[in-house]
mmCIF file of C-alpha atoms in Angstrom:
data_model
loop_
_atom_site.group_PDB
_atom_site.id
_atom_site.type_symbol
_atom_site.label_atom_id
_atom_site.label_comp_id
_atom_site.label_asym_id
_atom_site.label_seq_id
_atom_site.Cartn_x
_atom_site.Cartn_y
_atom_site.Cartn_z
ATOM 1 C CA MET A 1 130.162 116.322 126.631
ATOM 2 C CA TYR A 2 127.663 116.446 129.298
ATOM 3 C CA ILE A 3 127.367 119.193 131.699
ATOM 4 C CA PHE A 4 125.661 118.371 135.050
ATOM 5 C CA THR A 5 124.156 121.502 136.887
ATOM 6 C CA MET A 6 122.575 121.415 140.381
ATOM 7 C CA SER A 7 119.012 122.624 140.820
ATOM 8 C CA PRO A 8 118.421 125.809 142.695
ATOM 9 C CA GLU A 9 117.203 123.817 145.540
ATOM 10 C CA ASP A 10 120.443 121.783 145.714
ATOM 11 C CA GLN A 11 122.597 124.945 145.130
ATOM 12 C CA GLN A 12 121.003 126.639 148.116
ATOM 13 C CA ALA A 13 121.275 123.508 150.435
ATOM 14 C CA ALA A 14 124.892 122.950 149.563
ATOM 15 C CA PHE A 15 125.790 126.687 150.311
ATOM 16 C CA LEU A 16 123.765 126.581 153.636
ATOM 17 C CA LYS A 17 125.754 123.527 154.800
ATOM 18 C CA ARG A 18 128.976 125.419 154.450
ATOM 19 C CA ILE A 19 127.954 128.171 156.819
ATOM 20 C CA ALA A 20 129.728 127.863 160.337
ATOM 21 C CA PRO A 21 126.874 127.642 162.941
ATOM 22 C CA LYS A 22 128.064 130.663 164.918
ATOM 23 C CA HIS A 23 128.394 133.022 161.878
ATOM 24 C CA GLY A 24 126.504 134.301 158.985
ATOM 25 C CA ILE A 25 122.808 134.258 159.294
ATOM 26 C CA THR A 26 122.765 134.095 163.145
ATOM 27 C CA GLN A 27 124.987 137.141 163.324
ATOM 28 C CA ILE A 28 122.954 139.169 161.109
ATOM 29 C CA LEU A 29 119.675 138.433 163.148
ATOM 30 C CA ASP A 30 121.411 140.215 166.213
ATOM 31 C CA ILE A 31 121.537 143.598 164.495
ATOM 32 C CA LEU A 32 118.017 143.670 163.354
ATOM 33 C CA PRO A 33 116.333 146.680 165.081
ATOM 34 C CA ASP A 34 113.417 146.092 167.407
ATOM 35 C CA VAL A 35 112.848 142.435 166.310
ATOM 36 C CA SER A 36 113.084 139.249 168.388
ATOM 37 C CA VAL A 37 113.896 135.999 166.632
ATOM 38 C CA PHE A 38 113.442 132.640 168.284
ATOM 39 C CA MET A 39 113.309 128.982 167.600
ATOM 40 C CA LYS A 40 111.744 126.297 169.748
ATOM 41 C CA ASP A 41 111.849 122.436 169.778
ATOM 42 C CA ARG A 42 108.634 120.364 169.920
ATOM 43 C CA ARG A 43 108.695 120.611 173.694
ATOM 44 C CA GLY A 44 108.684 124.301 173.670
ATOM 45 C CA ARG A 45 112.324 124.803 174.814
ATOM 46 C CA PHE A 46 114.376 127.600 173.162
ATOM 47 C CA MET A 47 116.933 126.313 170.764
ATOM 48 C CA PHE A 48 117.778 129.855 169.326
ATOM 49 C CA LEU A 49 117.382 133.466 170.416
ATOM 50 C CA ASN A 50 118.698 136.594 168.764
ATOM 51 C CA LEU A 51 119.955 139.500 170.856
ATOM 52 C CA ARG A 52 116.530 141.146 171.308
ATOM 53 C CA GLY A 53 115.068 137.772 172.183
ATOM 54 C CA CYS A 54 117.727 137.488 174.913
ATOM 55 C CA GLU A 55 116.570 140.923 176.256
ATOM 56 C CA TYR A 56 113.037 139.849 176.430
ATOM 57 C CA CYS A 57 114.012 136.723 178.397
ATOM 58 C CA GLY A 58 116.307 138.667 180.664
ATOM 59 C CA VAL A 59 119.497 136.901 179.822
ATOM 60 C CA ARG A 60 122.792 138.198 178.561
ATOM 61 C CA ARG A 61 123.757 135.321 176.226
ATOM 62 C CA MET A 62 121.491 132.800 174.214
ATOM 63 C CA ILE A 63 123.271 129.914 175.838
ATOM 64 C CA GLU A 64 121.426 130.842 179.184
ATOM 65 C CA ALA A 65 118.244 130.336 177.550
ATOM 66 C CA ILE A 66 118.836 127.092 175.584
ATOM 67 C CA GLY A 67 116.874 124.200 176.842
ATOM 68 C CA LYS A 68 114.576 126.440 178.934
ATOM 69 C CA SER A 69 110.787 127.337 178.205
ATOM 70 C CA ASP A 70 108.618 130.451 178.427
ATOM 71 C CA ARG A 71 107.657 129.421 181.986
ATOM 72 C CA ASP A 72 111.428 129.988 183.035
ATOM 73 C CA PHE A 73 111.144 133.653 182.061
ATOM 74 C CA PHE A 74 107.588 135.061 181.914
ATOM 75 C CA PRO A 75 104.757 135.452 184.310
ATOM 76 C CA LYS A 76 102.597 132.416 184.276
ATOM 77 C CA ALA A 77 99.632 133.984 182.535
ATOM 78 C CA LYS A 78 101.784 135.232 179.761
ATOM 79 C CA ALA A 79 103.817 131.976 179.507
ATOM 80 C CA ASP A 80 100.760 129.827 179.558
ATOM 81 C CA ARG A 81 99.362 131.680 176.454
ATOM 82 C CA TYR A 82 102.751 131.500 174.676
ATOM 83 C CA VAL A 83 102.806 127.708 175.376
ATOM 84 C CA ALA A 84 99.282 127.110 174.232
ATOM 85 C CA ASP A 85 99.843 129.211 171.064
ATOM 86 C CA ASP A 86 102.988 127.233 170.250
ATOM 87 C CA ARG A 87 101.144 123.852 170.753
ATOM 88 C CA ARG A 88 98.463 124.859 168.204
ATOM 89 C CA VAL A 89 101.186 126.059 165.479
ATOM 90 C CA MET A 90 103.147 122.846 165.986
ATOM 91 C CA GLY A 91 99.985 120.603 166.503
ATOM 92 C CA ASP A 92 98.139 121.971 163.393
ATOM 93 C CA GLY A 93 100.988 122.939 161.267
ATOM 94 C CA VAL A 94 99.299 126.311 160.608
ATOM 95 C CA PRO A 95 101.372 129.431 161.094
ATOM 96 C CA VAL A 96 100.405 132.615 162.996
ATOM 97 C CA LEU A 97 100.855 135.763 160.828
ATOM 98 C CA ASN A 98 101.128 139.484 161.987
ATOM 99 C CA ARG A 99 99.207 138.971 165.222
ATOM 100 C CA VAL A 100 99.248 141.992 167.724
ATOM 101 C CA GLU A 101 100.048 141.209 171.275
ATOM 102 C CA PRO A 102 101.744 142.943 174.414
ATOM 103 C CA GLU A 103 105.641 143.213 174.349
ATOM 104 C CA PRO A 104 106.858 139.953 175.865
ATOM 105 C CA GLY A 105 109.511 141.330 178.188
ATOM 106 C CA ARG A 106 108.060 144.343 179.886
ATOM 107 C CA THR A 107 105.073 143.638 182.222
ATOM 108 C CA GLY A 108 102.966 146.752 182.635
ATOM 109 C CA SER A 109 104.101 148.187 179.378
ATOM 110 C CA PRO A 110 101.563 149.349 176.740
ATOM 111 C CA ARG A 111 103.925 148.762 174.018
ATOM 112 C CA LEU A 112 103.021 146.063 171.388
ATOM 113 C CA VAL A 113 104.650 143.684 169.131
ATOM 114 C CA VAL A 114 103.553 142.011 165.748
ATOM 115 C CA THR A 115 104.222 138.365 166.003
ATOM 116 C CA SER A 116 104.366 135.581 163.427
ATOM 117 C CA LYS A 117 105.122 131.852 164.045
ATOM 118 C CA MET A 118 105.790 129.126 161.662
ATOM 119 C CA PRO A 119 106.320 125.346 162.238
ATOM 120 C CA LEU A 120 109.717 123.946 161.467
ATOM 121 C CA ARG A 121 110.074 120.603 159.620
ATOM 122 C CA ASP A 122 112.739 117.949 159.245
ATOM 123 C CA ALA A 123 113.644 116.293 155.895
ATOM 124 C CA ALA A 124 110.893 113.910 156.223
ATOM 125 C CA GLY A 125 108.290 116.721 156.754
ATOM 126 C CA ARG A 126 107.768 116.072 160.488
ATOM 127 C CA VAL A 127 107.166 119.086 162.534
ATOM 128 C CA ILE A 128 110.114 119.444 164.983
ATOM 129 C CA GLY A 129 109.600 122.808 166.457
ATOM 130 C CA LEU A 130 108.851 126.405 165.379
ATOM 131 C CA ILE A 131 110.505 129.532 164.245
ATOM 132 C CA GLY A 132 109.058 133.015 165.173
ATOM 133 C CA LEU A 133 109.692 136.730 165.261
ATOM 134 C CA SER A 134 108.116 139.623 167.024
ATOM 135 C CA ARG A 135 108.554 143.178 165.719
ATOM 136 C CA GLU A 136 107.848 146.174 167.957
ATOM 137 C CA VAL A 137 105.055 148.402 166.799
ATOM 138 C CA THR A 138 106.654 151.591 165.752
ATOM 139 C CA GLY A 139 104.088 153.362 163.598
ATOM 140 C CA THR A 140 106.166 152.977 160.523
ATOM 141 C CA ALA A 141 104.864 152.091 157.023
ATOM 142 C CA SER A 142 105.882 148.465 157.689
ATOM 143 C CA THR A 143 103.289 148.029 160.441
ATOM 144 C CA PRO A 144 100.372 145.847 159.257
ATOM 145 C CA PRO A 145 97.102 147.697 158.517
ATOM 146 C CA GLY A 146 94.961 148.361 161.604
ATOM 147 C CA VAL A 147 97.644 148.155 164.221
ATOM 148 C CA GLY A 148 97.601 151.795 164.847
ATOM 149 C CA PRO A 149 94.083 151.918 166.244
ATOM 150 C CA VAL A 150 94.847 148.797 168.257
ATOM 151 C CA ALA A 151 97.895 150.258 169.758
ATOM 152 C CA ARG A 152 95.948 153.439 170.841
ATOM 153 C CA ALA A 153 93.297 151.248 172.375
ATOM 154 C CA VAL A 154 95.850 149.167 174.412
ATOM 155 C CA GLU A 155 97.443 152.461 175.633
ATOM 156 C CA PHE A 156 94.045 153.519 176.693
ATOM 157 C CA PHE A 157 93.454 150.296 178.682
ATOM 158 C CA TYR A 158 96.726 150.967 180.547
ATOM 159 C CA ALA A 159 96.192 154.608 181.282
ATOM 160 C CA ARG A 160 92.885 153.796 182.720
ATOM 161 C CA LEU A 161 93.453 150.364 184.057
ATOM 162 C CA GLY A 162 91.796 151.210 187.571
ATOM 163 C CA GLU A 163 88.647 152.538 185.989
ATOM 164 C CA ARG A 164 85.469 151.056 184.517
ATOM 165 C CA ILE A 165 86.122 150.908 180.760
ATOM 166 C CA SER A 166 83.551 150.364 178.227
ATOM 167 C CA VAL A 167 84.064 149.204 174.624
ATOM 168 C CA ARG A 168 82.111 152.071 173.509
ATOM 169 C CA GLN A 169 84.598 154.501 175.261
ATOM 170 C CA VAL A 170 87.476 152.704 173.730
ATOM 171 C CA ALA A 171 85.864 152.965 170.240
ATOM 172 C CA ARG A 172 85.215 156.606 170.545
ATOM 173 C CA HIS A 173 88.942 157.225 171.754
ATOM 174 C CA VAL A 174 90.333 155.615 168.574
ATOM 175 C CA GLY A 175 87.786 156.978 166.080
ATOM 176 C CA LEU A 176 85.991 153.625 165.230
ATOM 177 C CA SER A 177 82.576 152.355 165.744
ATOM 178 C CA VAL A 178 82.073 149.534 168.378
ATOM 179 C CA ASN A 179 81.588 146.997 165.612
ATOM 180 C CA GLN A 180 84.678 148.162 163.701
ATOM 181 C CA LEU A 181 86.848 148.006 166.893
ATOM 182 C CA GLU A 182 85.538 144.422 167.665
ATOM 183 C CA ARG A 183 86.365 143.310 164.181
ATOM 184 C CA LEU A 184 89.779 144.898 164.239
ATOM 185 C CA PHE A 185 90.513 143.313 167.506
ATOM 186 C CA ARG A 186 89.410 139.738 166.474
ATOM 187 C CA ARG A 187 91.482 140.162 163.215
ATOM 188 C CA THR A 188 94.702 141.570 164.608
ATOM 189 C CA VAL A 189 94.757 140.315 168.290
ATOM 190 C CA GLY A 190 92.896 137.162 167.940
ATOM 191 C CA GLN A 191 90.358 138.087 170.689
ATOM 192 C CA PRO A 192 87.732 140.810 171.460
ATOM 193 C CA PRO A 193 88.838 144.133 173.132
ATOM 194 C CA ARG A 194 87.036 143.148 176.455
ATOM 195 C CA ARG A 195 89.030 139.880 176.549
ATOM 196 C CA CYS A 196 92.277 141.684 175.853
ATOM 197 C CA LEU A 197 91.484 144.214 178.622
ATOM 198 C CA LEU A 198 90.890 141.346 181.091
ATOM 199 C CA SER A 199 94.236 139.737 180.059
ATOM 200 C CA ILE A 200 95.938 142.877 180.877
ATOM 201 C CA ARG A 201 94.174 143.310 184.211
ATOM 202 C CA ILE A 202 95.212 139.861 185.100
ATOM 203 C CA GLU A 203 98.715 140.454 184.152
ATOM 204 C CA GLN A 204 99.006 143.585 186.085
ATOM 205 C CA ALA A 205 97.520 141.881 189.095
ATOM 206 C CA SER A 206 99.932 139.079 188.934
ATOM 207 C CA ARG A 207 102.881 141.580 188.893
ATOM 208 C CA LEU A 208 101.379 143.321 191.957
ATOM 209 C CA LEU A 209 100.719 140.240 193.928
ATOM 210 C CA GLY A 210 104.321 138.932 193.318
ATOM 211 C CA GLU A 211 106.130 142.331 193.585
ATOM 212 C CA SER A 212 104.222 144.390 196.151
ATOM 213 C CA CYS A 213 102.647 143.910 199.626
ATOM 214 C CA ALA A 214 99.157 145.492 198.377
ATOM 215 C CA SER A 215 96.224 143.880 199.971
ATOM 216 C CA MET A 216 93.782 141.764 197.801
ATOM 217 C CA ALA A 217 91.248 144.557 197.823
ATOM 218 C CA GLU A 218 93.998 147.136 196.841
ATOM 219 C CA VAL A 219 95.197 144.926 193.883
ATOM 220 C CA ALA A 220 91.486 144.471 192.747
ATOM 221 C CA GLN A 221 90.915 148.115 192.903
ATOM 222 C CA ALA A 222 94.309 149.061 191.210
ATOM 223 C CA CYS A 223 93.587 146.727 188.267
ATOM 224 C CA GLY A 224 89.854 147.705 187.876
ATOM 225 C CA PHE A 225 87.865 144.820 189.178
ATOM 226 C CA TYR A 226 84.553 145.584 190.708
ATOM 227 C CA ASP A 227 85.537 144.216 194.112
ATOM 228 C CA GLN A 228 87.708 141.586 195.772
ATOM 229 C CA ALA A 229 85.206 138.726 194.966
ATOM 230 C CA HIS A 230 85.152 139.665 191.236
ATOM 231 C CA PHE A 231 88.899 139.866 191.237
ATOM 232 C CA SER A 232 89.225 136.470 192.871
ATOM 233 C CA ARG A 233 86.758 134.791 190.588
ATOM 234 C CA ALA A 234 88.324 136.234 187.334
ATOM 235 C CA PHE A 235 91.968 135.561 188.417
ATOM 236 C CA SER A 236 91.124 132.021 189.450
ATOM 237 C CA ALA A 237 89.387 131.288 186.177
ATOM 238 C CA GLU A 238 92.299 132.740 184.288
ATOM 239 C CA ILE A 239 95.341 131.396 186.204
ATOM 240 C CA GLY A 240 93.972 128.332 187.786
ATOM 241 C CA CYS A 241 94.454 129.222 191.419
ATOM 242 C CA SER A 242 93.310 132.002 193.899
ATOM 243 C CA PRO A 243 95.149 135.417 194.022
ATOM 244 C CA LEU A 244 96.381 134.337 197.662
ATOM 245 C CA ALA A 245 97.719 130.979 196.437
ATOM 246 C CA TYR A 246 99.544 132.670 193.668
ATOM 247 C CA ARG A 247 101.028 135.142 196.029
ATOM 248 C CA ARG A 248 102.213 132.464 198.334
ATOM 249 C CA ARG A 249 103.598 130.306 195.486
ATOM 250 C CA TYR A 250 105.488 133.341 193.891
ATOM 251 C CA GLN A 251 106.926 134.370 197.311
ATOM 252 C CA ALA A 252 108.183 130.805 197.953
ATOM 253 C CA MET A 253 110.204 130.736 194.762
#
């Protein structure tokens, strides 16, 4: 008598096929505290969002986000970073693991998330999209090493955004040397602290241009640029258009 048994892989596949699409795994993802889970197709369109992911995108139900991209929900500078990041993950097939970045849905917030993204493949091994999760930095034991000083540095950036800020000041504030801070930011954030600060300045400037009547000079001063000319050059290099063109485009939407 022969007894045929399924391999562990086949057992798992058979079990997962039996789960109804709207139950089981997707439901449990909705109750994860402070965790956004998302899936996108190869074109960067959302195919799945859990409850926290919906909150970040500003929608009540996942179906409202399906088929849409980051550019439908986030400021251009932030959306462009997400899109470029996703293309690298899907193009190279190399995951992003435990990278620190500003919280997606709260422009102007010093809160951070730890984000990981991995390519999704079909049965033939072709990349068809990606899956990712972003977990809020809470200072718990589960937070990756080094995130605490980065979080304090980002809080410092936001608290003094209208001021001239040196890397030496920030390093002193978080209790590290300049070299230690530089290495820590490159490892956890993927960019040096000065570049991170510029991204925050540009993001805040984008918000003020779209949501306020502040003059260009006032926006430049509020976001810590040396003068209006410096602001215009930095903004144009980052966003691809002048601050005035950005405001006109935003107000025309």
